[in-house]
Structure formats: structure tokens, C-alpha cells
Amino acid sequence: MAEYITIRSSTKEQFIDITGLVQGVIDKMGIKDGLCVVYVPHTTAGITINENADPDVIGDIEGHLDKLVPGSGDYRHIEGNSPAHIKSSLVGHSVTIPIESGKLLLGRWQGIFFCEFDGPRARQVIVKLIKEV
Amino acid sequence: MAEYITIRSSTKEQFIDITGLVQGVIDKMGIKDGLCVVYVPHTTAGITINENADPDVIGDIEGHLDKLVPGSGDYRHIEGNSPAHIKSSLVGHSVTIPIESGKLLLGRWQGIFFCEFDGPRARQVIVKLIKEV
Amino acid sequence: MAEYITIRSSTKEQFIDITGLVQGVIDKMGIKDGLCVVYVPHTTAGITINENADPDVIGDIEGHLDKLVPGSGDYRHIEGNSPAHIKSSLVGHSVTIPIESGKLLLGRWQGIFFCEFDGPRARQVIVKLIKEV
């Protein structure tokens, strides 16, 4: 079964640490060893893994993505949110993390971040667990 | 078993919607619940997920990738197609999507796009399904 | 079980071909068909797949990432290594590759590259294999 997590972004762009929510799904499902896939079913949001200790790291990633994909340019898409679409394809729509002894094998400084690029709005994240046989 | 899909690009750069072809493999293999990995065994092509409603979204992604990775620059690679190599590493060579009740858990506006960066040519895409136990 | 590979980078930025090490884990574990996830538990390193024939391809990817994410800029993170953090989120922290008949289904010219962005240092790479049932 896939588990659904609802997230509410509060600003246009926002990286939200969902590590605890994902680990919570693993705890609930009782998986010991396998794979965890965190999937974002949206086209103007993505997901990435990076440092969760100094918030300036995430701030710098958000800021630099704005430099790489400016808010205004010769975009054609009628809704005017092409930067959000482009950024979501640059960071990606899923992360895959090994599970061992019931824990995500994240590195010491790693967190899982839902990347809102066109908020604020309610979003879903899908957590799919594959048990190792 | 891995299933192979052959795709033929018709221009140098082209994003090709392969969602139906991937769902077709799931239907053929009869998988109900699990994971779908779509893998691109090339170095000048990639794969991404984004909006399949307004074609200008994909057009804006292609156009902006050209801005980020210009066709000419101080590249060394003798074949002269380094922009295609760089873009493929930026978008990535695989996507992983949960399957439930025989369907890809894509978002309402999501499609799977093969990203040709050095066409036109014949390409392969590998679809690997993992059944949930 | 997850297998751990130790890698030692020797310069600040370095792409290290780890294809043979990953295939070695598959050989050791005796997996015939399934999925191979190569996961990087770091926040200033990543992993990508690209050409392993002409070393200038990897050189051009490294060089262009430096253009996209310059070493100095208005970064806030106190450690001063934000470019490494940003690059790791651009290339990603895992790759997922199908396995068939005991072999990674890499394309003819593909290699798996550990991407060091803040070396030199000792790093770990996690290889997780999922057996197809």
C-alpha cells in the first residue's frame, strides 16, 4: 500500500522538512528492511535531500534556484508559473532511500525536503515502501 | 524481467510523452502493487516527469535548459555534444513511480517524458517493475 | 542488507567511477534479477550516470556545474560550502538501475560516478539490492 501525507505550504517557495513524517510511515507499517520511495505527484513541486542542521543551507539552495530559473523571462506557458515547473524537473519528483532495521539510512546531516515552488497550497506526498525479501 | 521500449526522436532536442507506453507495460505484466522504474540507458538523453496538459510547459523546460547549458562554450569533449551530456545529468536517467491497483500513481497533470538531447535517433527505455509482496 | 563502499576523494571536486565497485556488490550478493539503488548519505556529494569512455565528458560536466553554481556568491551558510550543497541537490543523491541476469542494465557508454563537491575526504556509498520475486 502507498501512504499519503498532506502538506500545506505557506509561501510561494518553501522547502519543508518531512523526514519525521516519512520515518513515521515506516514505523506505522513496521517495515524492517527494504526501500522507501517518497514521490511527489505534482508538477510545480519537487523533493530533495540536503542538510537539515543549518537552515541557511536550504536558504542558499532556494536562492540559487531562483538565480538559475528567474521568475520572469521569455516563458510561454499561460499560467505564468514555468519557473516552478522547471525547478521541479531540476530537483526531481522522487527520492529513494534504503531502510535497515526499521530506519531510513539517511546520512548524519541529511533531511528530506518537500520543495514547494508555487504555493501556498495543500500538497500530497506519497510514501511507498518495498519490503526486502 | 525488464521490458524494453524503442523510441525514435525526430529532432535534435525533443521531449516525448511515454506515459501510455509505460502504463502499457504494467498492463501487460499484470502487476497490481509495487514500483515502476523507468530507466534510460543513454548518456545524451534523460527522463523527467512534468505537466502533459499545456505543451508550452515542456517547451519552456526545453528552452530554459538551453539557456542553462548553451550549445557552444568551452567544452572539451571531442564529439561536440557536451550540452546533451550535461542536460542528461541535470534531469536524470531514471524515474521511480509507485503502482497501486495496476495504475501508476502519477499526479493529475503529470506525464513521463523521455528527454532527447542529441537526436534524431533510435533510443531504448527500460521499464522494470517490482511487485510488492 | 545494505552494503557500504568507502571512497576517498583526493581533490575538492572529483567525479569517481564506481561502476565496478557496485557490480562487485551484486556479484558478491548473488542477486540475479531486481533493482540496484546506489545511495549517497552526504549533503555535499552526489551521484550521477554518464559517459565513461572520453574523460572530457565528465570534465565538461564538472566544469559546467562550476559555471552554474559559482564558488563565490551571496551565500549565507556559515561553512562556505553552499555550492557543494547546491550541486548535490542538482545531480541527486541516488541512482536506481535495473539488474538482469546478475548484471546492471547500464547502457553501453554509461558509468556510475560518485560526485565529490567538497573534498578531499573519506565518503561512504550505500548499495541496496532488491531481489525480484
PDB file of C-alpha atoms in Angstrom, chain B:
ATOM      1  CA  MET B   1      12.056  -9.214 -16.320  1.00  0.00           C
ATOM      2  CA  ALA B   2      12.851  -5.844 -17.762  1.00  0.00           C
ATOM      3  CA  GLU B   3      10.769  -4.627 -20.692  1.00  0.00           C
ATOM      4  CA  TYR B   4      12.357  -2.600 -23.475  1.00  0.00           C
ATOM      5  CA  ILE B   5      10.546   0.206 -25.305  1.00  0.00           C
ATOM      6  CA  THR B   6      12.021   1.642 -28.527  1.00  0.00           C
ATOM      7  CA  ILE B   7      11.571   5.359 -29.134  1.00  0.00           C
ATOM      8  CA  ARG B   8      12.565   7.327 -32.211  1.00  0.00           C
ATOM      9  CA  SER B   9      13.307  11.007 -31.780  1.00  0.00           C
ATOM     10  CA  SER B  10      12.853  13.221 -34.836  1.00  0.00           C
ATOM     11  CA  THR B  11      14.770  16.367 -33.886  1.00  0.00           C
ATOM     12  CA  LYS B  12      17.943  17.263 -32.022  1.00  0.00           C
ATOM     13  CA  GLU B  13      16.055  18.038 -28.817  1.00  0.00           C
ATOM     14  CA  GLN B  14      12.661  16.546 -28.108  1.00  0.00           C
ATOM     15  CA  PHE B  15      10.633  15.653 -25.044  1.00  0.00           C
ATOM     16  CA  ILE B  16       8.451  12.625 -25.861  1.00  0.00           C
ATOM     17  CA  ASP B  17       5.475  11.678 -23.660  1.00  0.00           C
ATOM     18  CA  ILE B  18       5.875   7.947 -22.958  1.00  0.00           C
ATOM     19  CA  THR B  19       3.288   7.662 -20.153  1.00  0.00           C
ATOM     20  CA  GLY B  20       0.968   5.444 -22.167  1.00  0.00           C
ATOM     21  CA  LEU B  21       3.801   3.148 -23.227  1.00  0.00           C
ATOM     22  CA  VAL B  22       4.898   2.698 -19.600  1.00  0.00           C
ATOM     23  CA  GLN B  23       1.348   2.036 -18.373  1.00  0.00           C
ATOM     24  CA  GLY B  24       1.078  -0.457 -21.235  1.00  0.00           C
ATOM     25  CA  VAL B  25       3.977  -2.470 -19.812  1.00  0.00           C
ATOM     26  CA  ILE B  26       2.265  -2.569 -16.396  1.00  0.00           C
ATOM     27  CA  ASP B  27      -0.985  -3.753 -18.020  1.00  0.00           C
ATOM     28  CA  LYS B  28       0.880  -6.427 -19.995  1.00  0.00           C
ATOM     29  CA  MET B  29       2.804  -7.727 -16.959  1.00  0.00           C
ATOM     30  CA  GLY B  30      -0.294  -7.677 -14.753  1.00  0.00           C
ATOM     31  CA  ILE B  31       1.411  -6.039 -11.770  1.00  0.00           C
ATOM     32  CA  LYS B  32      -1.083  -4.744  -9.190  1.00  0.00           C
ATOM     33  CA  ASP B  33       1.019  -3.101  -6.490  1.00  0.00           C
ATOM     34  CA  GLY B  34       4.677  -2.183  -6.412  1.00  0.00           C
ATOM     35  CA  LEU B  35       7.192   0.103  -8.055  1.00  0.00           C
ATOM     36  CA  CYS B  36       7.838   1.130 -11.616  1.00  0.00           C
ATOM     37  CA  VAL B  37      11.341   2.218 -12.563  1.00  0.00           C
ATOM     38  CA  VAL B  38      11.758   3.779 -15.998  1.00  0.00           C
ATOM     39  CA  TYR B  39      15.446   3.759 -16.910  1.00  0.00           C
ATOM     40  CA  VAL B  40      17.276   5.433 -19.801  1.00  0.00           C
ATOM     41  CA  PRO B  41      20.469   3.571 -20.842  1.00  0.00           C
ATOM     42  CA  HIS B  42      21.918   6.568 -22.718  1.00  0.00           C
ATOM     43  CA  THR B  43      24.294   9.404 -21.880  1.00  0.00           C
ATOM     44  CA  THR B  44      22.819  12.155 -24.055  1.00  0.00           C
ATOM     45  CA  ALA B  45      19.184  11.586 -23.146  1.00  0.00           C
ATOM     46  CA  GLY B  46      17.318  11.645 -19.861  1.00  0.00           C
ATOM     47  CA  ILE B  47      13.856  11.331 -18.371  1.00  0.00           C
ATOM     48  CA  THR B  48      11.646  13.634 -16.359  1.00  0.00           C
ATOM     49  CA  ILE B  49       8.119  13.993 -15.034  1.00  0.00           C
ATOM     50  CA  ASN B  50       6.153  17.167 -15.675  1.00  0.00           C
ATOM     51  CA  GLU B  51       2.906  18.604 -16.987  1.00  0.00           C
ATOM     52  CA  ASN B  52       1.341  16.938 -20.003  1.00  0.00           C
ATOM     53  CA  ALA B  53      -1.621  19.325 -20.412  1.00  0.00           C
ATOM     54  CA  ASP B  54      -0.186  22.556 -21.856  1.00  0.00           C
ATOM     55  CA  PRO B  55       2.656  21.718 -24.301  1.00  0.00           C
ATOM     56  CA  ASP B  56       4.206  25.122 -23.554  1.00  0.00           C
ATOM     57  CA  VAL B  57       5.317  23.741 -20.177  1.00  0.00           C
ATOM     58  CA  ILE B  58       7.585  21.210 -21.840  1.00  0.00           C
ATOM     59  CA  GLY B  59       8.593  23.872 -24.360  1.00  0.00           C
ATOM     60  CA  ASP B  60       9.623  26.199 -21.529  1.00  0.00           C
ATOM     61  CA  ILE B  61      11.616  23.434 -19.811  1.00  0.00           C
ATOM     62  CA  GLU B  62      13.457  22.625 -23.046  1.00  0.00           C
ATOM     63  CA  GLY B  63      14.062  26.301 -23.737  1.00  0.00           C
ATOM     64  CA  HIS B  64      15.385  27.009 -20.281  1.00  0.00           C
ATOM     65  CA  LEU B  65      17.700  24.024 -20.315  1.00  0.00           C
ATOM     66  CA  ASP B  66      19.187  25.555 -23.484  1.00  0.00           C
ATOM     67  CA  LYS B  67      19.788  28.780 -21.559  1.00  0.00           C
ATOM     68  CA  LEU B  68      21.386  26.924 -18.643  1.00  0.00           C
ATOM     69  CA  VAL B  69      23.545  24.779 -20.937  1.00  0.00           C
ATOM     70  CA  PRO B  70      24.275  26.708 -24.159  1.00  0.00           C
ATOM     71  CA  GLY B  71      25.063  24.827 -27.336  1.00  0.00           C
ATOM     72  CA  SER B  72      28.507  26.381 -27.648  1.00  0.00           C
ATOM     73  CA  GLY B  73      31.001  27.068 -24.903  1.00  0.00           C
ATOM     74  CA  ASP B  74      34.429  25.993 -23.740  1.00  0.00           C
ATOM     75  CA  TYR B  75      33.587  22.308 -23.858  1.00  0.00           C
ATOM     76  CA  ARG B  76      36.399  19.823 -24.444  1.00  0.00           C
ATOM     77  CA  HIS B  77      34.602  16.605 -25.386  1.00  0.00           C
ATOM     78  CA  ILE B  78      35.618  15.771 -28.928  1.00  0.00           C
ATOM     79  CA  GLU B  79      32.140  14.767 -30.137  1.00  0.00           C
ATOM     80  CA  GLY B  80      30.838  18.285 -29.534  1.00  0.00           C
ATOM     81  CA  ASN B  81      27.699  17.143 -27.721  1.00  0.00           C
ATOM     82  CA  SER B  82      28.630  18.010 -24.154  1.00  0.00           C
ATOM     83  CA  PRO B  83      25.461  20.088 -23.647  1.00  0.00           C
ATOM     84  CA  ALA B  84      23.464  16.883 -24.194  1.00  0.00           C
ATOM     85  CA  HIS B  85      25.589  15.016 -21.653  1.00  0.00           C
ATOM     86  CA  ILE B  86      25.262  17.814 -19.102  1.00  0.00           C
ATOM     87  CA  LYS B  87      21.483  18.135 -19.529  1.00  0.00           C
ATOM     88  CA  SER B  88      21.029  14.382 -19.092  1.00  0.00           C
ATOM     89  CA  SER B  89      22.815  14.527 -15.726  1.00  0.00           C
ATOM     90  CA  LEU B  90      20.741  17.549 -14.694  1.00  0.00           C
ATOM     91  CA  VAL B  91      17.372  15.886 -15.409  1.00  0.00           C
ATOM     92  CA  GLY B  92      18.478  12.374 -14.535  1.00  0.00           C
ATOM     93  CA  HIS B  93      18.377   8.932 -16.123  1.00  0.00           C
ATOM     94  CA  SER B  94      15.532   7.288 -14.255  1.00  0.00           C
ATOM     95  CA  VAL B  95      12.196   7.957 -12.615  1.00  0.00           C
ATOM     96  CA  THR B  96      10.593   5.775  -9.927  1.00  0.00           C
ATOM     97  CA  ILE B  97       6.812   5.781  -9.587  1.00  0.00           C
ATOM     98  CA  PRO B  98       4.588   3.802  -7.188  1.00  0.00           C
ATOM     99  CA  ILE B  99       1.997   1.432  -8.679  1.00  0.00           C
ATOM    100  CA  GLU B 100      -1.325   0.761  -6.958  1.00  0.00           C
ATOM    101  CA  SER B 101      -4.235  -1.347  -8.225  1.00  0.00           C
ATOM    102  CA  GLY B 102      -2.424  -1.691 -11.530  1.00  0.00           C
ATOM    103  CA  LYS B 103      -2.037   2.057 -12.126  1.00  0.00           C
ATOM    104  CA  LEU B 104       0.927   4.442 -11.966  1.00  0.00           C
ATOM    105  CA  LEU B 105       0.318   6.852  -9.087  1.00  0.00           C
ATOM    106  CA  LEU B 106       1.029   9.868 -11.283  1.00  0.00           C
ATOM    107  CA  GLY B 107      -0.483  13.179 -10.275  1.00  0.00           C
ATOM    108  CA  ARG B 108      -3.420  14.522 -12.239  1.00  0.00           C
ATOM    109  CA  TRP B 109      -1.265  16.687 -14.512  1.00  0.00           C
ATOM    110  CA  GLN B 110       1.854  14.507 -14.618  1.00  0.00           C
ATOM    111  CA  GLY B 111       3.299  12.761 -17.638  1.00  0.00           C
ATOM    112  CA  ILE B 112       6.545  10.829 -18.090  1.00  0.00           C
ATOM    113  CA  PHE B 113       8.788  12.450 -20.703  1.00  0.00           C
ATOM    114  CA  PHE B 114      11.757  10.860 -22.463  1.00  0.00           C
ATOM    115  CA  CYS B 115      14.200  13.745 -22.971  1.00  0.00           C
ATOM    116  CA  GLU B 116      16.166  13.526 -26.217  1.00  0.00           C
ATOM    117  CA  PHE B 117      19.116  15.939 -26.218  1.00  0.00           C
ATOM    118  CA  ASP B 118      21.155  14.619 -29.174  1.00  0.00           C
ATOM    119  CA  GLY B 119      18.771  13.319 -31.772  1.00  0.00           C
ATOM    120  CA  PRO B 120      17.403  12.382 -34.066  1.00  0.00           C
ATOM    121  CA  ARG B 121      17.995   8.723 -33.359  1.00  0.00           C
ATOM    122  CA  ALA B 122      16.527   5.449 -32.151  1.00  0.00           C
ATOM    123  CA  ARG B 123      16.599   5.093 -28.369  1.00  0.00           C
ATOM    124  CA  GLN B 124      15.655   2.482 -25.789  1.00  0.00           C
ATOM    125  CA  VAL B 125      13.861   2.891 -22.491  1.00  0.00           C
ATOM    126  CA  ILE B 126      13.854   0.109 -19.893  1.00  0.00           C
ATOM    127  CA  VAL B 127      10.801  -0.452 -17.703  1.00  0.00           C
ATOM    128  CA  LYS B 128      11.473  -2.505 -14.582  1.00  0.00           C
ATOM    129  CA  LEU B 129       8.593  -3.479 -12.346  1.00  0.00           C
ATOM    130  CA  ILE B 130       8.987  -4.607  -8.757  1.00  0.00           C
ATOM    131  CA  LYS B 131       5.998  -6.440  -7.316  1.00  0.00           C
ATOM    132  CA  GLU B 132       5.027  -5.624  -3.760  1.00  0.00           C
ATOM    133  CA  VAL B 133       4.965  -8.695  -1.526  1.00  0.00           C
TER     134      VAL B 133
END
